[in-house]
Amino acid sequence: MANKRKFLRHIHYFRGFAIINVMIVHIWNGPTGEGAAYTHAADMIRLLQQVFFHDSTIYFIFVSGFLVEYLSATKNPLGYYGKKIANVIVPYLIMSTLWFLWESSKIPQSTEDLPSLAGTYLSMLTYGKAQIQYWYIPFIAVVFLLSPLILRIPDPAFNRITLAASILPLLGTRTGTEISAFQFIYLLPVYLQGIYAARNHDRVIDLAKKHQPLLAFLALACTIALMYLHGNSISFGPTSLSESIHYIHKSSIMFIVLPFLASLEQKSIKALDLFARYSFAIFFTHITVSMYLVWKILPPETIYSLPLISASSYTLIMGSILYLFIKIFATLFCCIAAKKVLGSTSRFLIGA
């Protein structure tokens, strides 16, 4: 058991890495202001955000697959479902309901509007529309529901299925934040890869170490391609060339980072540990903290109007990175504070 706990540590750290990437997708905003410097800085931030952090959900999906195998959902399916309901579904329902009530309170309603409101509420829950990142919960809930069945597939058949399925994301069928069959075609294979990696951990890490030069080349080539394609949508029906390249890009980065973190097994990385421990809480709250706390206490104009930061587009970009770090650590602090105040009941509200 000690060895198993030790071998899980870098996956725990990787979950911290994953949530930080997901946060950057949602809360790294360009500077607000007028002039060519502001426009250029905003364009550069949008480019960097989309190239390096779009599709970071791939990291989260992989970790979810890894952990479902590690935690052996097949041994106690009822216990597995119970934990997922308590730690994922209940916070999702509570947070979505609070957001729905907040938005509804802004518009005067009559009793005649109740059926329409009920339909809006159910649709919001079904498709994860309360906040931009909430689409992931209805999606992963379906995956969680299927997981005990997936884990019962015999290894030889599972390995063949995973290998064949890993080609599917190359079709680039991801549909953004819309839940669709194409979304499952794109992301479910990554979940299977996570399960495979948990069952064949040493082999996967050794292969990743062996092929670091190739992975680095793929990551660099994809980075260049995505920069070239930025703003140019090349699609063929439900497939997108950019999404295909993002799959290769994020997979390459993932298998570069995992062996690196595995080499740090004996080290205590407190920052990654905290982000990993509060990953679901951060997922549920990062936009709320960013938009309704940090933006109120420290408005963007306060940062970007400083003479040192507004001097050029490059200093504006550095200012946006500073502001991003403030929002990231403010979210972590709020999650830790909520846990301290609410104790064990906090998991039903924020998932931690």
Coordinates of N, CA, C and O in Angstrom, one line a residue, residues 96-174:
S96 N -25.3 25.5 -9.3 CA -26.1 25.9 -10.5 C -27.5 26.5 -10.1 O -27.9 27.5 -10.7
T97 N -28.1 26.0 -9.0 CA -29.3 26.5 -8.5 C -29.1 27.9 -8.0 O -30.0 28.8 -8.3
L98 N -28.1 28.2 -7.2 CA -27.8 29.5 -6.7 C -27.6 30.5 -7.9 O -28.1 31.6 -7.8
W99 N -26.9 30.1 -8.9 CA -26.7 30.9 -10.1 C -28.0 31.2 -10.8 O -28.3 32.3 -11.2
F100 N -28.8 30.2 -10.9 CA -30.1 30.3 -11.6 C -31.0 31.3 -10.8 O -31.6 32.2 -11.4
L101 N -31.0 31.2 -9.5 CA -31.8 32.1 -8.6 C -31.3 33.5 -8.7 O -32.1 34.5 -8.8
W102 N -30.0 33.7 -8.8 CA -29.4 35.0 -8.9 C -29.7 35.7 -10.2 O -30.1 36.8 -10.2
E103 N -29.6 34.9 -11.3 CA -29.9 35.5 -12.6 C -31.4 35.8 -12.7 O -31.8 36.8 -13.3
S104 N -32.3 34.9 -12.2 CA -33.7 35.1 -12.3 C -34.2 36.3 -11.5 O -35.2 36.9 -11.8
S105 N -33.5 36.5 -10.4 CA -33.9 37.6 -9.5 C -33.7 39.0 -10.2 O -34.3 40.0 -9.7
K106 N -32.9 39.0 -11.2 CA -32.6 40.3 -11.9 C -33.8 40.7 -12.8 O -33.9 41.9 -13.2
I107 N -34.6 39.7 -13.2 CA -35.7 40.0 -14.1 C -37.0 39.8 -13.4 O -37.3 38.7 -12.8
P108 N -37.9 40.7 -13.4 CA -39.2 40.5 -12.8 C -40.0 39.4 -13.4 O -40.0 39.2 -14.6
Q109 N -40.5 38.5 -12.6 CA -41.2 37.3 -13.1 C -42.7 37.3 -12.5 O -43.0 37.8 -11.5
S110 N -43.6 36.7 -13.3 CA -44.9 36.5 -12.9 C -45.2 35.0 -12.8 O -44.4 34.2 -13.3
T111 N -46.3 34.6 -12.3 CA -46.7 33.2 -12.1 C -46.8 32.5 -13.5 O -46.6 31.3 -13.7
E112 N -47.1 33.3 -14.5 CA -47.2 32.8 -15.9 C -45.9 32.4 -16.4 O -45.8 31.6 -17.4
D113 N -44.8 32.9 -15.9 CA -43.5 32.6 -16.4 C -42.9 31.3 -15.7 O -41.9 30.8 -16.1
L114 N -43.6 30.7 -14.7 CA -43.1 29.6 -14.0 C -42.8 28.4 -14.9 O -41.7 27.8 -14.7
P115 N -43.7 27.9 -15.8 CA -43.3 26.8 -16.7 C -42.1 27.1 -17.5 O -41.2 26.2 -17.7
S116 N -42.0 28.3 -18.0 CA -40.8 28.6 -18.8 C -39.5 28.6 -18.0 O -38.5 28.1 -18.4
L117 N -39.6 29.2 -16.7 CA -38.5 29.2 -15.8 C -38.1 27.7 -15.5 O -36.9 27.4 -15.4
A118 N -39.1 26.9 -15.2 CA -38.7 25.5 -14.9 C -38.0 24.8 -16.0 O -37.0 24.1 -15.8
G119 N -38.5 25.1 -17.2 CA -37.8 24.5 -18.4 C -36.4 25.0 -18.6 O -35.5 24.2 -18.9
T120 N -36.2 26.3 -18.3 CA -34.9 26.9 -18.4 C -34.0 26.3 -17.4 O -32.8 26.0 -17.6
Y121 N -34.5 26.1 -16.2 CA -33.7 25.5 -15.1 C -33.3 24.1 -15.4 O -32.1 23.8 -15.2
L122 N -34.2 23.3 -15.8 CA -33.9 21.9 -16.2 C -32.9 21.8 -17.3 O -32.0 21.0 -17.3
S123 N -33.0 22.7 -18.3 CA -32.1 22.7 -19.4 C -30.7 23.1 -19.0 O -29.7 22.6 -19.4
M124 N -30.7 24.1 -18.1 CA -29.4 24.6 -17.5 C -28.7 23.5 -16.8 O -27.5 23.3 -16.9
L125 N -29.4 22.7 -16.0 CA -28.8 21.6 -15.3 C -28.4 20.5 -16.2 O -27.3 19.9 -16.0
T126 N -29.2 20.2 -17.2 CA -28.9 19.1 -18.1 C -27.6 19.4 -19.0 O -26.8 18.5 -19.2
Y127 N -27.5 20.6 -19.4 CA -26.4 21.0 -20.3 C -25.3 21.8 -19.6 O -24.3 22.2 -20.3
G128 N -25.4 22.0 -18.3 CA -24.3 22.8 -17.6 C -24.1 24.2 -18.1 O -23.0 24.6 -18.4
K129 N -25.2 24.9 -18.1 CA -25.2 26.3 -18.6 C -25.1 27.4 -17.6 O -25.0 28.6 -17.9
A130 N -25.1 27.0 -16.3 CA -25.0 28.1 -15.2 C -23.7 28.9 -15.3 O -23.8 30.1 -15.1
Q131 N -22.6 28.2 -15.6 CA -21.4 28.9 -15.8 C -20.7 28.2 -17.0 O -20.9 27.0 -17.2
I132 N -19.7 28.9 -17.6 CA -19.1 28.3 -18.8 C -18.5 26.9 -18.6 O -18.5 26.1 -19.4
Q133 N -17.9 26.7 -17.4 CA -17.1 25.5 -17.1 C -18.0 24.4 -16.6 O -17.6 23.2 -16.6
Y134 N -19.3 24.7 -16.3 CA -20.2 23.6 -15.7 C -20.6 22.6 -16.7 O -21.1 21.5 -16.3
W135 N -20.4 22.8 -18.0 CA -20.7 21.7 -19.0 C -20.1 20.4 -18.7 O -20.6 19.3 -19.0
Y136 N -18.9 20.5 -18.0 CA -18.1 19.4 -17.8 C -18.8 18.4 -16.8 O -18.5 17.2 -16.9
I137 N -19.6 18.9 -15.9 CA -20.2 18.0 -14.9 C -21.3 17.1 -15.5 O -21.2 15.9 -15.3
P138 N -22.2 17.6 -16.3 CA -23.1 16.6 -16.9 C -22.4 15.6 -17.8 O -22.7 14.4 -17.9
F139 N -21.3 16.1 -18.5 CA -20.5 15.2 -19.4 C -19.9 14.1 -18.5 O -20.0 12.9 -18.8
I140 N -19.2 14.5 -17.5 CA -18.4 13.5 -16.7 C -19.3 12.7 -15.9 O -19.0 11.5 -15.6
A141 N -20.5 13.1 -15.6 CA -21.5 12.3 -14.9 C -21.9 11.1 -15.7 O -22.0 10.0 -15.1
V142 N -22.1 11.3 -17.0 CA -22.4 10.1 -17.9 C -21.2 9.2 -17.9 O -21.4 7.9 -17.8
V143 N -20.0 9.7 -17.9 CA -18.8 8.9 -17.9 C -18.6 8.1 -16.6 O -18.3 6.9 -16.6
F144 N -18.9 8.8 -15.5 CA -18.9 8.1 -14.2 C -19.9 7.0 -14.1 O -19.6 5.9 -13.5
L145 N -21.1 7.3 -14.7 CA -22.1 6.3 -14.6 C -21.7 5.0 -15.4 O -22.0 3.9 -15.0
L146 N -20.9 5.2 -16.5 CA -20.5 4.0 -17.3 C -19.2 3.4 -16.7 O -18.9 2.2 -17.1
S147 N -18.5 4.0 -15.8 CA -17.2 3.6 -15.4 C -17.1 2.2 -14.9 O -16.3 1.4 -15.3
P148 N -18.0 1.8 -13.9 CA -17.9 0.4 -13.4 C -18.1 -0.6 -14.5 O -17.5 -1.7 -14.4
L149 N -18.9 -0.3 -15.6 CA -19.0 -1.3 -16.7 C -17.7 -1.3 -17.5 O -17.2 -2.3 -17.9
I150 N -17.1 -0.1 -17.8 CA -15.9 0.0 -18.5 C -14.8 -0.8 -17.8 O -14.0 -1.5 -18.5
L151 N -14.7 -0.6 -16.5 CA -13.6 -1.3 -15.8 C -13.7 -2.8 -15.7 O -12.8 -3.5 -15.3
R152 N -14.9 -3.3 -16.1 CA -15.1 -4.8 -16.1 C -14.7 -5.4 -17.4 O -14.6 -6.6 -17.6
I153 N -14.3 -4.6 -18.4 CA -13.9 -5.1 -19.7 C -12.5 -5.8 -19.5 O -11.6 -5.2 -18.9
P154 N -12.3 -7.0 -19.9 CA -11.0 -7.7 -19.7 C -9.9 -6.9 -20.3 O -10.1 -6.2 -21.4
D155 N -8.7 -7.0 -19.7 CA -7.6 -6.2 -20.2 C -7.3 -6.3 -21.7 O -7.1 -5.3 -22.3
P156 N -7.2 -7.5 -22.2 CA -6.8 -7.6 -23.7 C -7.8 -6.8 -24.5 O -7.4 -6.0 -25.4
A157 N -9.1 -7.0 -24.3 CA -10.1 -6.3 -25.1 C -10.1 -4.8 -24.8 O -10.2 -3.9 -25.7
F158 N -9.9 -4.4 -23.5 CA -9.8 -3.0 -23.1 C -8.6 -2.3 -23.8 O -8.8 -1.2 -24.3
N159 N -7.5 -3.0 -23.9 CA -6.3 -2.4 -24.5 C -6.6 -2.1 -26.0 O -6.2 -1.1 -26.5
R160 N -7.2 -3.1 -26.7 CA -7.5 -2.9 -28.1 C -8.5 -1.8 -28.3 O -8.3 -1.0 -29.2
I161 N -9.5 -1.7 -27.4 CA -10.5 -0.6 -27.6 C -9.9 0.7 -27.3 O -10.1 1.7 -28.1
T162 N -9.0 0.8 -26.3 CA -8.3 2.1 -26.0 C -7.4 2.5 -27.2 O -7.4 3.7 -27.6
L163 N -6.7 1.6 -27.7 CA -5.8 1.9 -28.9 C -6.6 2.4 -30.1 O -6.3 3.5 -30.7
A164 N -7.7 1.7 -30.4 CA -8.5 2.1 -31.5 C -9.2 3.5 -31.2 O -9.3 4.4 -32.1
A165 N -9.7 3.7 -30.0 CA -10.4 4.9 -29.6 C -9.5 6.1 -29.6 O -10.0 7.2 -29.9
S166 N -8.2 5.9 -29.3 CA -7.3 7.0 -29.3 C -7.1 7.7 -30.6 O -6.6 8.9 -30.6
I167 N -7.5 7.1 -31.7 CA -7.5 7.7 -33.0 C -8.6 8.7 -33.2 O -8.5 9.7 -33.9
L168 N -9.7 8.5 -32.5 CA -10.9 9.3 -32.7 C -10.8 10.8 -32.4 O -11.3 11.6 -33.2
P169 N -10.1 11.2 -31.4 CA -9.9 12.7 -31.2 C -9.2 13.3 -32.3 O -9.3 14.6 -32.5
L170 N -8.4 12.6 -33.1 CA -7.8 13.2 -34.3 C -8.8 13.7 -35.3 O -8.5 14.5 -36.2
L171 N -10.0 13.3 -35.2 CA -11.1 13.8 -36.0 C -11.5 15.2 -35.7 O -12.2 15.9 -36.4
G172 N -11.1 15.6 -34.4 CA -11.4 17.0 -34.0 C -12.8 17.3 -33.9 O -13.3 18.4 -34.3
T173 N -13.6 16.4 -33.2 CA -15.0 16.6 -33.1 C -15.5 17.3 -31.9 O -16.7 17.4 -31.6
R174 N -14.6 17.9 -31.1 CA -15.0 18.6 -29.9 C -15.9 19.7 -30.2 O -15.7 20.5 -31.2

